[in-house]
Amino acid sequence: MNKLYIGNLSDHAGPADLESVFKDAKIPVAGPFLVKTGYAFVDCPDEGWALKAIEALSGKMELHGKPMEVEHSVPKRQRIRKLQIRNIPPHLQWEVLDSLLVQYGVVESCEQVNTDSETAVVNVTYSSKDQARHTEEIPLKILAHNNFVGRLIGKEGRNLKKIEQDTDTKITISPLQELTLYNPERTITVKGNVETCAKAEEEIMKKIRESYENDIASMNLQAHLIPGLNLNALGLFPPTSGMPPPTSGPPSTMTPPYPQHSCPGFLFLQQSETETVHLFIPALSVGAIIGKQGQHIKQLSRFAGASIKIAPAEAPDAKVRMVIITGPPEAQFKAQGRIYGKIKEENFVSPKEEVKLEAHIRVPSFAAGRVIGKGGKTVNELQNLSSAEVVVPRDQTPDENDQVVVKITGHFYACQVAQRKIQEILTQVKQHQQQKALQSGPPQSRRK
């Protein structure tokens, strides 16, 4: 080993100072000095020169009034021979513990540490650093809901790689194929020593908590716009997450005191008519939505209670594909929410970006004017309310069912609010027509 660690340096020590010291000692170096606060690293031409540097400089040469420490540079875990083992159950016999410890090497000492807990703690010293290093490699397993794993991994795995580098651990995550409708959690396995595993666990939970709080904030921001909706029952969060309702704001943002007749267009329990929504997703994400042998889309269809089909591509190089979702409003919310979440988890967008998709809903041509409003007033208000882009293309030719398309583009909650408001408008139009028909009564026959 020809890389040296130089310790006990003054804060004022710089590369030029170290170069001078090594030059005076007539010890060549094979690269620049990497100086940190209080220590530095340097490469020697070979192991022989490294040993001469240690003999000539370590404890014998002062720099800025402090004796230098020079030794071989090795990973920290290889320099440790002593380990601490915790949480040993009280019923475990010491002979069994000894037999487990000797599997990794020669144990020089095993001392019990006095604690107030029921479980035992021991300090173990091995005869070599390598034996201790192998012993301290332990797996830590964390269960995390799949909703948060994509953001933990990050685009191209950058977030996970950074945690591994910062904590000197190896992290793996169970594959998506192990997920089922009743087991939406993935296993995060961290390997390292106790100290590094603890650091990695802290970073992982910080990232998961951040994702959870961002989702809660986004949910609460829009929840009051869909009164009567049971957000906890939609499966968008882990069952044990204990998602709180909004805790601040005017009374209209609180749940659940909404009379079921107040907003007929918004209430899922009251409005059970089947709707059809065409959701356009990135073509590259189709495989993730379908899943292996169609398992994911089948599970999603059962979970949401909706029919979900992916239309054929309009062209070989098409960048988007159309997902046809048919079902009542609550099924639409569940299905679309999971599709948005899947696209986010699989990193088809940047981790810092919101997933924004385009949805098409068809409305009767006679109701399109009500959606637009006089001078575009209604559609503008709808866009301000929902933060979604809502467009009713002009000069549309109604289809065979006398319907035209309304295009909605935005993140999940924005699209949901826009869809519900448009359905509310359509419900009002239908009620107005029914009342008008009742008031006019049946047509009377003319007398001759």
XYZ file of C-alpha atoms in Angstrom:
448
model
C 0.000 0.000 0.000
C 1.611 3.230 -1.112
C -1.060 5.760 -0.139
C -0.294 7.703 3.052
C -2.486 9.370 5.627
C -0.896 12.433 7.259
C -2.658 13.458 10.462
C -2.446 15.908 13.375
C -1.876 18.822 11.013
C -2.351 22.467 11.869
C -5.271 24.257 10.251
C -2.693 26.485 8.578
C -0.828 23.607 6.899
C -1.011 23.641 3.121
C 0.260 21.571 0.186
C 3.424 23.710 -0.120
C 4.338 23.020 3.531
C 3.989 19.271 3.073
C 5.939 19.318 -0.187
C 8.788 21.066 1.649
C 8.767 18.514 4.492
C 8.892 15.528 2.128
C 11.557 17.225 -0.021
C 13.775 17.835 3.031
C 13.354 14.186 4.038
C 14.265 13.178 0.452
C 11.047 11.172 0.049
C 9.483 11.342 -3.445
C 5.716 11.496 -4.008
C 3.679 10.280 -6.970
C 0.982 12.932 -6.931
C -0.287 16.135 -5.341
C -1.077 16.454 -1.640
C -4.830 16.312 -0.923
C -5.137 18.553 2.132
C -8.213 18.569 4.362
C -8.764 20.315 7.691
C -6.327 18.664 10.087
C -5.161 15.872 7.772
C -3.990 15.083 4.230
C -3.359 12.249 1.772
C -0.555 11.606 -0.694
C 0.639 8.752 -2.943
C 4.217 7.430 -2.845
C 5.883 5.772 -5.849
C 5.763 2.358 -4.154
C 5.261 0.659 -0.797
C 8.975 0.895 0.033
C 8.932 4.685 -0.093
C 5.700 4.704 1.905
C 7.356 2.715 4.699
C 10.403 5.054 4.663
C 8.076 8.059 4.975
C 6.348 6.518 7.988
C 9.674 5.712 9.667
C 11.220 9.108 8.968
C 8.283 11.441 9.623
C 5.644 9.920 11.902
C 6.046 11.472 15.359
C 9.525 12.783 14.436
C 8.735 15.819 12.292
C 6.821 18.899 13.425
C 4.855 21.212 11.198
C 3.642 24.522 12.667
C 4.500 23.220 16.137
C 2.538 19.944 15.867
C 4.119 16.490 15.426
C 2.940 14.833 12.234
C 1.288 11.397 12.201
C 2.083 9.432 9.060
C 0.630 5.992 8.395
C -0.835 3.851 5.650
C -4.204 5.100 4.400
C -6.775 2.332 4.750
C -10.607 2.384 4.966
C -11.835 3.154 8.441
C -13.652 -0.121 8.856
C -10.410 -2.037 8.203
C -8.673 -0.172 11.043
C -11.267 -1.274 13.604
C -10.751 -4.471 15.556
C -13.209 -3.795 18.361
C -16.961 -4.214 17.859
C -19.966 -3.573 20.072
C -22.878 -5.979 19.798
C -26.192 -4.802 21.227
C -29.715 -6.106 21.837
C -28.559 -9.601 22.830
C -31.646 -11.369 24.231
C -31.338 -12.350 27.924
C -32.159 -16.013 27.235
C -29.203 -16.433 24.812
C -26.512 -18.606 26.370
C -22.948 -17.251 26.310
C -21.667 -20.516 24.835
C -23.948 -19.956 21.839
C -22.728 -16.362 21.466
C -19.087 -17.502 21.625
C -19.709 -20.111 18.934
C -21.198 -17.428 16.689
C -18.286 -15.033 17.227
C -15.527 -17.553 16.514
C -16.994 -18.234 13.088
C -15.404 -14.973 11.934
C -11.955 -15.310 13.505
C -9.927 -15.406 16.710
C -11.601 -13.503 19.566
C -9.067 -11.819 21.859
C -11.606 -10.571 24.392
C -15.363 -10.404 24.971
C -16.478 -8.013 27.722
C -20.049 -7.382 28.841
C -21.119 -3.753 29.214
C -23.355 -2.829 32.150
C -26.682 -1.378 30.951
C -30.100 -0.712 32.437
C -31.916 -2.546 29.636
C -33.008 -6.183 29.682
C -30.917 -6.972 26.618
C -27.152 -7.446 26.897
C -24.325 -5.486 25.255
C -20.788 -6.815 24.720
C -17.538 -5.384 23.375
C -15.663 -7.881 21.194
C -12.039 -7.539 20.076
C -10.759 -9.644 17.176
C -7.132 -10.438 16.457
C -7.165 -8.750 13.043
C -8.946 -5.880 11.372
C -10.208 -8.028 8.506
C -12.003 -10.384 10.877
C -13.710 -7.477 12.609
C -14.647 -5.966 9.264
C -16.413 -9.135 8.136
C -18.236 -9.441 11.429
C -19.622 -5.931 11.375
C -21.209 -6.348 7.923
C -24.849 -6.569 8.963
C -28.058 -6.140 6.954
C -30.609 -3.534 7.999
C -34.025 -3.954 6.384
C -36.574 -1.154 6.070
C -40.118 -1.504 4.712
C -41.316 1.502 2.706
C -44.501 2.070 0.734
C -43.896 1.952 -2.995
C -45.354 5.474 -3.359
C -42.152 6.905 -1.872
C -39.478 4.557 -3.236
C -39.175 6.217 -6.645
C -38.270 9.539 -5.086
C -35.840 7.826 -2.717
C -34.044 6.286 -5.690
C -34.057 9.511 -7.705
C -33.439 10.010 -11.394
C -30.952 7.411 -12.656
C -30.493 6.316 -9.026
C -28.698 9.524 -8.038
C -30.317 9.935 -4.609
C -29.545 6.363 -3.601
C -25.974 6.540 -4.891
C -25.363 9.711 -2.894
C -26.602 8.078 0.325
C -24.354 5.065 -0.340
C -21.328 7.295 -0.919
C -21.999 9.548 2.065
C -22.566 6.671 4.499
C -20.200 4.022 3.058
C -22.985 1.433 2.763
C -24.485 -0.792 0.096
C -28.224 -0.296 -0.474
C -30.551 -2.516 -2.510
C -34.326 -2.365 -3.019
C -36.633 -5.312 -3.697
C -37.988 -5.493 -7.271
C -41.395 -4.228 -8.346
C -42.411 -7.762 -9.307
C -42.771 -8.619 -5.605
C -45.518 -6.028 -5.127
C -49.143 -7.112 -4.930
C -52.422 -5.320 -4.356
C -52.275 -6.373 -0.692
C -48.541 -5.812 -0.214
C -47.607 -2.368 -1.576
C -44.344 -2.163 0.400
C -40.799 -2.698 -0.841
C -37.826 -3.867 1.216
C -34.822 -1.538 1.433
C -31.725 -3.487 2.505
C -28.747 -1.570 3.885
C -25.411 -3.352 4.443
C -22.568 -1.952 6.494
C -21.462 -1.707 10.096
C -23.745 -0.506 12.870
C -22.565 3.084 12.627
C -22.842 3.398 8.848
C -26.192 1.575 8.759
C -27.556 4.024 11.331
C -26.411 6.979 9.217
C -27.947 5.474 6.083
C -31.215 4.772 7.891
C -31.370 8.391 9.005
C -30.860 9.655 5.444
C -33.362 7.188 3.975
C -36.075 8.056 6.480
C -35.421 11.762 5.986
C -36.050 11.358 2.250
C -39.151 9.216 2.754
C -40.530 11.639 5.328
C -39.921 14.543 2.959
C -41.830 12.750 0.187
C -44.676 11.926 2.553
C -44.984 15.506 3.818
C -44.904 16.890 0.266
C -47.756 14.559 -0.692
C -49.744 15.512 2.409
C -49.283 19.224 1.703
C -50.382 18.758 -1.897
C -53.360 16.667 -0.826
C -54.494 19.148 1.827
C -54.067 22.044 -0.570
C -56.718 20.621 -2.863
C -58.826 18.516 -0.469
C -61.322 21.272 0.330
C -62.108 21.618 -3.360
C -63.546 18.083 -3.394
C -65.769 18.013 -0.289
C -67.148 14.662 0.755
C -64.175 12.759 -0.648
C -62.665 10.245 1.772
C -58.969 10.740 0.940
C -57.824 8.070 3.396
C -59.923 5.425 1.639
C -58.435 5.945 -1.801
C -55.248 3.949 -1.254
C -52.898 6.719 -2.320
C -51.103 6.564 1.032
C -50.046 3.666 3.247
C -52.924 2.448 5.455
C -50.907 3.223 8.590
C -49.744 6.657 7.522
C -52.419 8.355 9.598
C -52.868 11.125 7.081
C -54.368 14.088 8.907
C -57.134 16.247 7.502
C -56.371 19.906 6.886
C -55.906 21.623 10.237
C -56.036 25.247 9.239
C -57.947 27.570 7.009
C -61.611 28.581 6.844
C -64.330 26.132 7.885
C -64.876 25.169 4.242
C -61.504 23.393 4.189
C -62.320 21.099 7.097
C -63.747 17.609 6.744
C -66.250 16.033 6.966
C -69.220 18.391 7.778
C -70.600 18.752 4.249
C -74.262 18.136 3.590
C -74.601 15.606 0.803
C -76.795 17.923 -1.235
C -74.514 20.977 -1.217
C -72.292 20.234 -4.256
C -73.845 17.499 -6.384
C -71.057 17.704 -8.941
C -68.353 17.052 -6.367
C -69.771 14.298 -4.187
C -68.694 10.813 -5.135
C -71.302 9.115 -2.978
C -74.110 11.055 -4.572
C -72.915 10.983 -8.158
C -72.459 7.419 -9.336
C -72.745 7.848 -13.094
C -70.057 6.170 -15.131
C -67.582 8.523 -16.757
C -64.980 7.958 -19.458
C -61.672 9.820 -19.356
C -58.881 9.586 -21.934
C -55.555 10.091 -20.137
C -52.427 10.576 -22.248
C -49.219 9.142 -20.774
C -45.588 9.007 -22.025
C -45.202 6.143 -24.494
C -42.133 4.933 -22.592
C -44.217 4.426 -19.440
C -46.703 2.004 -20.995
C -44.703 -1.058 -19.968
C -44.600 0.095 -16.329
C -48.362 0.730 -16.308
C -49.140 -2.675 -17.820
C -46.621 -4.600 -15.737
C -45.246 -8.081 -16.284
C -47.859 -10.155 -18.141
C -50.384 -7.385 -17.482
C -50.329 -7.907 -13.711
C -50.057 -4.242 -12.722
C -52.898 -2.962 -14.896
C -55.131 -5.833 -13.742
C -54.408 -5.065 -10.087
C -54.989 -1.373 -10.716
C -58.318 -2.091 -12.400
C -59.478 -4.232 -9.463
C -58.255 -1.701 -6.899
C -59.960 1.267 -8.564
C -63.093 -0.541 -9.702
C -62.663 0.845 -13.199
C -62.094 -0.443 -16.704
C -58.586 0.550 -17.831
C -57.436 -0.007 -21.392
C -54.449 1.322 -23.347
C -55.230 2.262 -26.933
C -52.840 1.291 -29.748
C -50.218 3.842 -30.730
C -51.337 6.251 -33.425
C -47.894 6.071 -35.075
C -44.707 3.987 -34.580
C -42.856 7.018 -33.197
C -45.727 8.357 -31.065
C -44.503 9.996 -27.860
C -47.777 9.557 -25.942
C -50.340 6.771 -25.574
C -53.978 7.047 -24.608
C -55.316 5.266 -21.523
C -59.098 4.842 -21.560
C -60.508 4.841 -18.007
C -64.204 4.049 -17.512
C -65.868 4.104 -14.134
C -67.621 6.285 -11.524
C -65.905 9.387 -10.105
C -64.234 7.639 -7.164
C -62.845 4.968 -9.481
C -61.532 7.707 -11.764
C -59.781 9.364 -8.818
C -58.151 6.101 -7.718
C -57.096 4.963 -11.181
C -55.726 8.308 -12.331
C -53.972 8.850 -8.992
C -52.149 5.526 -9.240
C -51.158 6.180 -12.877
C -49.732 9.599 -11.975
C -47.916 8.007 -9.042
C -46.494 5.179 -11.155
C -45.061 7.628 -13.684
C -43.438 9.554 -10.823
C -42.080 6.425 -9.114
C -40.535 5.072 -12.296
C -38.735 8.387 -12.888
C -40.314 9.236 -16.223
C -40.074 12.853 -15.048
C -37.384 14.684 -13.091
C -37.579 14.163 -9.293
C -38.131 17.900 -8.826
C -40.890 18.093 -11.447
C -44.598 17.491 -11.013
C -46.156 14.889 -13.281
C -48.390 16.804 -15.690
C -50.632 14.818 -18.022
C -53.352 15.684 -20.506
C -56.855 14.315 -19.996
C -59.769 14.475 -22.414
C -63.411 14.285 -21.395
C -66.356 14.461 -23.777
C -69.295 16.761 -23.098
C -72.546 17.273 -24.998
C -72.072 19.924 -27.656
C -74.977 21.953 -26.252
C -73.168 22.137 -22.879
C -69.791 23.256 -24.271
C -70.878 26.903 -24.105
C -71.629 26.566 -20.398
C -68.124 25.184 -19.810
C -66.602 28.129 -21.679
C -68.881 30.798 -20.252
C -69.612 34.241 -21.615
C -66.409 35.623 -23.062
C -64.508 32.644 -21.637
C -65.337 33.700 -18.055
C -66.215 30.219 -16.748
C -63.200 28.453 -18.235
C -60.879 31.191 -16.923
C -62.324 30.869 -13.426
C -61.965 27.098 -13.685
C -58.286 27.434 -14.588
C -57.650 29.845 -11.710
C -59.421 27.542 -9.263
C -57.747 24.301 -10.291
C -54.346 25.475 -11.624
C -54.985 23.230 -14.633
C -55.045 24.320 -18.254
C -58.563 23.803 -19.654
C -59.186 24.141 -23.384
C -62.352 23.661 -25.419
C -61.036 23.686 -28.997
C -63.021 25.935 -31.310
C -64.640 24.753 -34.520
C -64.944 21.164 -33.278
C -67.223 18.867 -35.211
C -69.396 16.911 -32.751
C -69.028 13.119 -32.915
C -71.805 10.621 -33.618
C -73.048 11.109 -30.042
C -73.165 14.902 -30.486
C -70.226 15.363 -28.070
C -67.100 17.535 -28.162
C -63.758 17.197 -26.370
C -62.562 19.266 -23.400
C -58.783 19.089 -22.844
C -57.396 19.343 -19.285
C -53.641 19.498 -18.603
C -51.968 19.673 -15.191
C -50.792 17.757 -12.151
C -53.044 15.168 -10.545
C -55.012 17.321 -8.100
C -55.393 20.135 -10.613
C -56.834 17.726 -13.178
C -59.159 16.167 -10.620
C -60.554 19.505 -9.506
C -61.091 20.578 -13.116
C -62.814 17.299 -13.984
C -65.124 17.500 -10.980
C -66.043 21.121 -11.670
C -66.822 20.331 -15.307
C -68.968 17.387 -14.197
C -70.743 19.752 -11.796
C -71.513 22.100 -14.678
C -72.825 19.188 -16.766
C -75.014 18.037 -13.860
C -76.463 21.538 -13.529
C -77.181 21.620 -17.266
C -78.959 18.248 -17.091
C -81.003 19.314 -14.050
C -81.983 22.535 -15.795
C -83.145 20.580 -18.839
C -85.135 18.166 -16.684
C -86.832 21.019 -14.811
C -87.629 22.747 -18.090
C -89.151 19.567 -19.491
C -91.287 19.089 -16.359
C -92.522 22.687 -16.432
C -93.506 22.543 -20.091
C -95.472 19.333 -19.473
C -96.519 16.813 -22.132
C -97.397 18.248 -25.556
C -101.123 18.956 -26.006
C -102.984 17.752 -29.106
C -104.537 20.440 -31.263
C -108.291 20.657 -31.683
C -109.726 20.591 -35.195
